[in-house]
Amino acid sequence: MIRFFRIYSAFFKQQVKSLIEYKLDFAAGMVALGFQQVASFLVLFAVFSQIQAIGSYSFDEMLLFFGWAQLMKGFDHVYNDNIWTVGWWRIRDGSFSQFLIRPLGIVSQIVMERLQFDGLGEFLIGLLIFIYAFIRTGLRFSFGDWLVFGYFFLCGLVIYFALKLLGASVAFWTISSGELMTVTYEIGSFTRYPLDMYKSAIIRSLLIYVLPFALVTWVPMVWFIREPQFIADILGIPWARGSALLGFTGGLTLILLGLSVGTWKAGLRRYNATGT
Amino acid sequence: MKAMYAYRLRMIIWIFYDFIILFVQYYLWNAIFSSSGGSLMDISLSQYLSYVAFGLVFSRLVSSDIDGEIAQEIKNGTIAMHLLKPYSYFGAMTAQRVGYTVGQAIALIPVTLTILFLVDIPPLSPFLLGATLVSMLLTYALVTVLQFILGILAFWLTNYWGLFLFKQNIIALFSGELIALNLLFRLGRSGIPNFPVPWIPEGVMQNIFLGLGWISYLLPFQAMAYTPSGIFTGMIQGPWPVLGHVALQIFWLMALSGLASHTWKRAQRHITILGG
């Protein structure tokens, strides 16, 4: 673990150097991503200029989901962006093999090889919106609330991580899985809006069980602003109230992580065997 | 076409994704409109839904990835092979794009059929139907020329990914894909009955929306998305506005074609001097 962080910090220094070298690329990426969020924010604003609430959610509550979703996505984007290269081309052009010959875990190498500073823009805008919405909705957190909050934050990061790893693993069989990863990732952006807006059992189940982005964005926020019964009803799981909901979230997160690590390992064996 | 169906998995993923987008948008706008009593700024739910749904189909139909392909060929030098042969590079790329579109059209059949069940088809006079078709053809030509220009830009740009992101996000906002352009003007002109962010003066927000509307009309992107689906679904009303929008498309087509041939000439000089 200590060794991991020592090497990581060495990589980190190199990253910052290249960042200083290519200021313009960095700025372009940040502006582009920031622009995307300003645009979706304007749409939200436009809609709320005509109505008081969508369903049961006020504008400030919607911002809470919106900000949180961006914050999570941005955080993941910064530290865990390199895995995309496996899905897109590293298997196809064979450059994946370089990870196999180094004396360090493959996933660790992929994570530390590149930090994506473009995601900082997403993260910061998300953080600002979140803090604003947090104040406006009058939320007050006790120590216990902060613990739950941190727990959801971790679960969310793990879900993102696991979904991307799973998507990239598919490339071991199909040579390239960039499209699959893109689609998975894009579906995540639908959870910027509360889950109960989608009055369809299929879409809800998809976002809870298959690509559990609802657990990344909706559950953590709605936990603090609605009654447990309300959440359980929307989820369609009567027992998932209070600490049971925490258990449910963590359980699903672990299952997904196990599944994705398993697939990754199976893929690696296949890659080693054929050498392609 | 054959090249396209070689990637059947890819196609299935995209079809699945289109379905998800369609249903998510359907439920989202349903929730929004039902919170506002069925209509938003004099636009009815069924009209907006058909705008969103057909906008999705139209944008898929005209989309392609020749910009990425040209950029790729420039980066790895294969473009030189094209220049040696006795045909126009632009022509070759267009032919390739038409093949891609045929495949795309086939892939769009399931989503389109679903849309026909899901939303009301706007009543169409022969004039409007004709205008939509002409406008679609112009859109197709416009997108082709724009992508050609963007692809050639790879001669001078190092961060093509940044440009790609930038393109996507700017086009999403200014083409009417995220929010119909007539809504921007209505928001700017009518008072804002419900003001979600109390500390921004109402006038400032109105001017932002008006400004966005005007910028959209100063940029070519609205001619590539808003015009055909706007005419088809009656967001652009009356014979003169319809003809005006089509005329604007023709203007942009000429302007961009001029720009394309100019950039191409300069790019060719670039290749000859540097040898690729």
mmCIF file of N, CA, C and O in Angstrom, chain B residues 21-22 47-63 108 115 119 136 139 175-178 224-230 232-233:
data_model
loop_
_atom_site.group_PDB
_atom_site.id
_atom_site.type_symbol
_atom_site.label_atom_id
_atom_site.label_comp_id
_atom_site.label_asym_id
_atom_site.label_seq_id
_atom_site.Cartn_x
_atom_site.Cartn_y
_atom_site.Cartn_z
ATOM 1 N N ILE B 21 -32.417 6.425 -24.498
ATOM 2 C CA ILE B 21 -32.567 7.887 -24.578
ATOM 3 C C ILE B 21 -34.016 8.251 -24.839
ATOM 4 O O ILE B 21 -34.581 9.113 -24.189
ATOM 5 N N LEU B 22 -34.619 7.549 -25.799
ATOM 6 C CA LEU B 22 -35.990 7.855 -26.173
ATOM 7 C C LEU B 22 -36.905 7.765 -24.953
ATOM 8 O O LEU B 22 -37.668 8.685 -24.662
ATOM 9 N N GLN B 47 -46.504 18.010 -28.789
ATOM 10 C CA GLN B 47 -45.651 18.682 -29.769
ATOM 11 C C GLN B 47 -44.185 18.616 -29.361
ATOM 12 O O GLN B 47 -43.311 18.307 -30.171
ATOM 13 N N TYR B 48 -43.919 18.858 -28.071
ATOM 14 C CA TYR B 48 -42.528 18.841 -27.644
ATOM 15 C C TYR B 48 -41.939 17.439 -27.723
ATOM 16 O O TYR B 48 -40.797 17.245 -28.126
ATOM 17 N N LEU B 49 -42.762 16.451 -27.346
ATOM 18 C CA LEU B 49 -42.280 15.068 -27.424
ATOM 19 C C LEU B 49 -41.927 14.688 -28.850
ATOM 20 O O LEU B 49 -40.917 14.039 -29.105
ATOM 21 N N SER B 50 -42.787 15.104 -29.790
ATOM 22 C CA SER B 50 -42.473 14.738 -31.171
ATOM 23 C C SER B 50 -41.228 15.488 -31.639
ATOM 24 O O SER B 50 -40.408 14.936 -32.374
ATOM 25 N N TYR B 51 -41.046 16.727 -31.151
ATOM 26 C CA TYR B 51 -39.819 17.463 -31.493
ATOM 27 C C TYR B 51 -38.585 16.709 -30.988
ATOM 28 O O TYR B 51 -37.617 16.502 -31.713
ATOM 29 N N VAL B 52 -38.647 16.278 -29.735
ATOM 30 C CA VAL B 52 -37.499 15.593 -29.137
ATOM 31 C C VAL B 52 -37.249 14.249 -29.835
ATOM 32 O O VAL B 52 -36.118 13.920 -30.197
ATOM 33 N N ALA B 53 -38.340 13.505 -30.059
ATOM 34 C CA ALA B 53 -38.187 12.156 -30.616
ATOM 35 C C ALA B 53 -37.689 12.207 -32.058
ATOM 36 O O ALA B 53 -36.738 11.512 -32.420
ATOM 37 N N PHE B 54 -38.334 13.034 -32.883
ATOM 38 C CA PHE B 54 -37.887 13.101 -34.274
ATOM 39 C C PHE B 54 -36.533 13.792 -34.390
ATOM 40 O O PHE B 54 -35.748 13.487 -35.282
ATOM 41 N N GLY B 55 -36.270 14.709 -33.446
ATOM 42 C CA GLY B 55 -34.944 15.317 -33.415
ATOM 43 C C GLY B 55 -33.878 14.254 -33.224
ATOM 44 O O GLY B 55 -32.825 14.284 -33.871
ATOM 45 N N LEU B 56 -34.175 13.273 -32.373
ATOM 46 C CA LEU B 56 -33.233 12.181 -32.137
ATOM 47 C C LEU B 56 -32.994 11.374 -33.418
ATOM 48 O O LEU B 56 -31.854 11.117 -33.807
ATOM 49 N N VAL B 57 -34.101 11.007 -34.080
ATOM 50 C CA VAL B 57 -33.971 10.217 -35.307
ATOM 51 C C VAL B 57 -33.223 10.995 -36.381
ATOM 52 O O VAL B 57 -32.298 10.484 -37.017
ATOM 53 N N PHE B 58 -33.606 12.266 -36.579
ATOM 54 C CA PHE B 58 -32.973 13.077 -37.618
ATOM 55 C C PHE B 58 -31.478 13.219 -37.343
ATOM 56 O O PHE B 58 -30.654 13.117 -38.252
ATOM 57 N N SER B 59 -31.125 13.461 -36.083
ATOM 58 C CA SER B 59 -29.711 13.701 -35.804
ATOM 59 C C SER B 59 -28.905 12.415 -36.004
ATOM 60 O O SER B 59 -27.771 12.450 -36.456
ATOM 61 N N ARG B 60 -29.495 11.258 -35.685
ATOM 62 C CA ARG B 60 -28.814 9.994 -35.939
ATOM 63 C C ARG B 60 -28.637 9.761 -37.446
ATOM 64 O O ARG B 60 -27.626 9.275 -37.905
ATOM 65 N N LEU B 61 -29.681 10.148 -38.179
ATOM 66 C CA LEU B 61 -29.672 9.907 -39.618
ATOM 67 C C LEU B 61 -28.568 10.706 -40.313
ATOM 68 O O LEU B 61 -27.963 10.225 -41.260
ATOM 69 N N VAL B 62 -28.320 11.915 -39.864
ATOM 70 C CA VAL B 62 -27.305 12.738 -40.542
ATOM 71 C C VAL B 62 -25.923 12.597 -39.918
ATOM 72 O O VAL B 62 -24.954 13.134 -40.424
ATOM 73 N N SER B 63 -25.834 11.859 -38.798
ATOM 74 C CA SER B 63 -24.538 11.790 -38.109
ATOM 75 C C SER B 63 -23.572 10.883 -38.873
ATOM 76 O O SER B 63 -23.969 10.043 -39.659
ATOM 77 N N LEU B 108 -32.028 2.410 -37.563
ATOM 78 C CA LEU B 108 -32.985 3.307 -36.909
ATOM 79 C C LEU B 108 -34.426 2.825 -36.984
ATOM 80 O O LEU B 108 -35.302 3.375 -36.330
ATOM 81 N N ILE B 115 -41.342 5.202 -31.989
ATOM 82 C CA ILE B 115 -41.748 6.607 -31.875
ATOM 83 C C ILE B 115 -43.136 6.815 -32.466
ATOM 84 O O ILE B 115 -43.972 7.514 -31.897
ATOM 85 N N VAL B 119 -45.564 8.782 -29.846
ATOM 86 C CA VAL B 119 -45.945 10.197 -29.906
ATOM 87 C C VAL B 119 -46.900 10.443 -31.072
ATOM 88 O O VAL B 119 -46.989 9.644 -32.004
ATOM 89 N N MET B 136 -33.992 18.437 -44.840
ATOM 90 C CA MET B 136 -33.189 17.290 -44.423
ATOM 91 C C MET B 136 -31.981 17.117 -45.339
ATOM 92 O O MET B 136 -30.867 16.862 -44.881
ATOM 93 N N THR B 139 -29.540 19.696 -44.576
ATOM 94 C CA THR B 139 -28.873 19.375 -43.315
ATOM 95 C C THR B 139 -27.778 18.349 -43.540
ATOM 96 O O THR B 139 -26.663 18.468 -43.028
ATOM 97 N N SER B 175 -27.673 24.078 -31.430
ATOM 98 C CA SER B 175 -28.393 23.498 -32.556
ATOM 99 C C SER B 175 -29.852 23.236 -32.209
ATOM 100 O O SER B 175 -30.623 22.818 -33.045
ATOM 101 N N GLY B 176 -30.232 23.469 -30.980
ATOM 102 C CA GLY B 176 -31.606 23.207 -30.601
ATOM 103 C C GLY B 176 -31.834 21.787 -30.131
ATOM 104 O O GLY B 176 -32.958 21.365 -29.904
ATOM 105 N N GLU B 177 -30.744 21.045 -29.972
ATOM 106 C CA GLU B 177 -30.873 19.645 -29.562
ATOM 107 C C GLU B 177 -31.263 19.546 -28.082
ATOM 108 O O GLU B 177 -32.100 18.733 -27.706
ATOM 109 N N LEU B 178 -30.654 20.387 -27.255
ATOM 110 C CA LEU B 178 -30.955 20.360 -25.824
ATOM 111 C C LEU B 178 -32.284 21.034 -25.516
ATOM 112 O O LEU B 178 -33.051 20.585 -24.679
ATOM 113 N N MET B 224 -28.427 22.729 -38.818
ATOM 114 C CA MET B 224 -28.119 21.308 -38.940
ATOM 115 C C MET B 224 -28.993 20.440 -38.054
ATOM 116 O O MET B 224 -28.823 19.221 -38.029
ATOM 117 N N ALA B 225 -29.876 21.018 -37.276
ATOM 118 C CA ALA B 225 -30.720 20.175 -36.427
ATOM 119 C C ALA B 225 -32.094 20.791 -36.217
ATOM 120 O O ALA B 225 -33.119 20.180 -36.477
ATOM 121 N N TYR B 226 -32.102 22.033 -35.757
ATOM 122 C CA TYR B 226 -33.378 22.651 -35.400
ATOM 123 C C TYR B 226 -34.288 22.812 -36.605
ATOM 124 O O TYR B 226 -35.487 22.552 -36.519
ATOM 125 N N THR B 227 -33.710 23.216 -37.743
ATOM 126 C CA THR B 227 -34.547 23.517 -38.902
ATOM 127 C C THR B 227 -35.385 22.315 -39.370
ATOM 128 O O THR B 227 -36.610 22.429 -39.414
ATOM 129 N N PRO B 228 -34.788 21.150 -39.687
ATOM 130 C CA PRO B 228 -35.658 20.062 -40.156
ATOM 131 C C PRO B 228 -36.660 19.582 -39.112
ATOM 132 O O PRO B 228 -37.851 19.458 -39.419
ATOM 133 N N SER B 229 -36.227 19.336 -37.887
ATOM 134 C CA SER B 229 -37.204 18.822 -36.926
ATOM 135 C C SER B 229 -38.178 19.911 -36.492
ATOM 136 O O SER B 229 -39.324 19.624 -36.174
ATOM 137 N N GLY B 230 -37.724 21.173 -36.523
ATOM 138 C CA GLY B 230 -38.626 22.278 -36.208
ATOM 139 C C GLY B 230 -39.731 22.422 -37.238
ATOM 140 O O GLY B 230 -40.894 22.628 -36.892
ATOM 141 N N PHE B 232 -40.760 20.010 -39.277
ATOM 142 C CA PHE B 232 -41.552 18.782 -39.261
ATOM 143 C C PHE B 232 -42.568 18.779 -38.122
ATOM 144 O O PHE B 232 -43.691 18.310 -38.284
ATOM 145 N N THR B 233 -42.187 19.311 -36.966
ATOM 146 C CA THR B 233 -43.084 19.219 -35.816
ATOM 147 C C THR B 233 -43.812 20.527 -35.520
ATOM 148 O O THR B 233 -44.452 20.661 -34.480
#
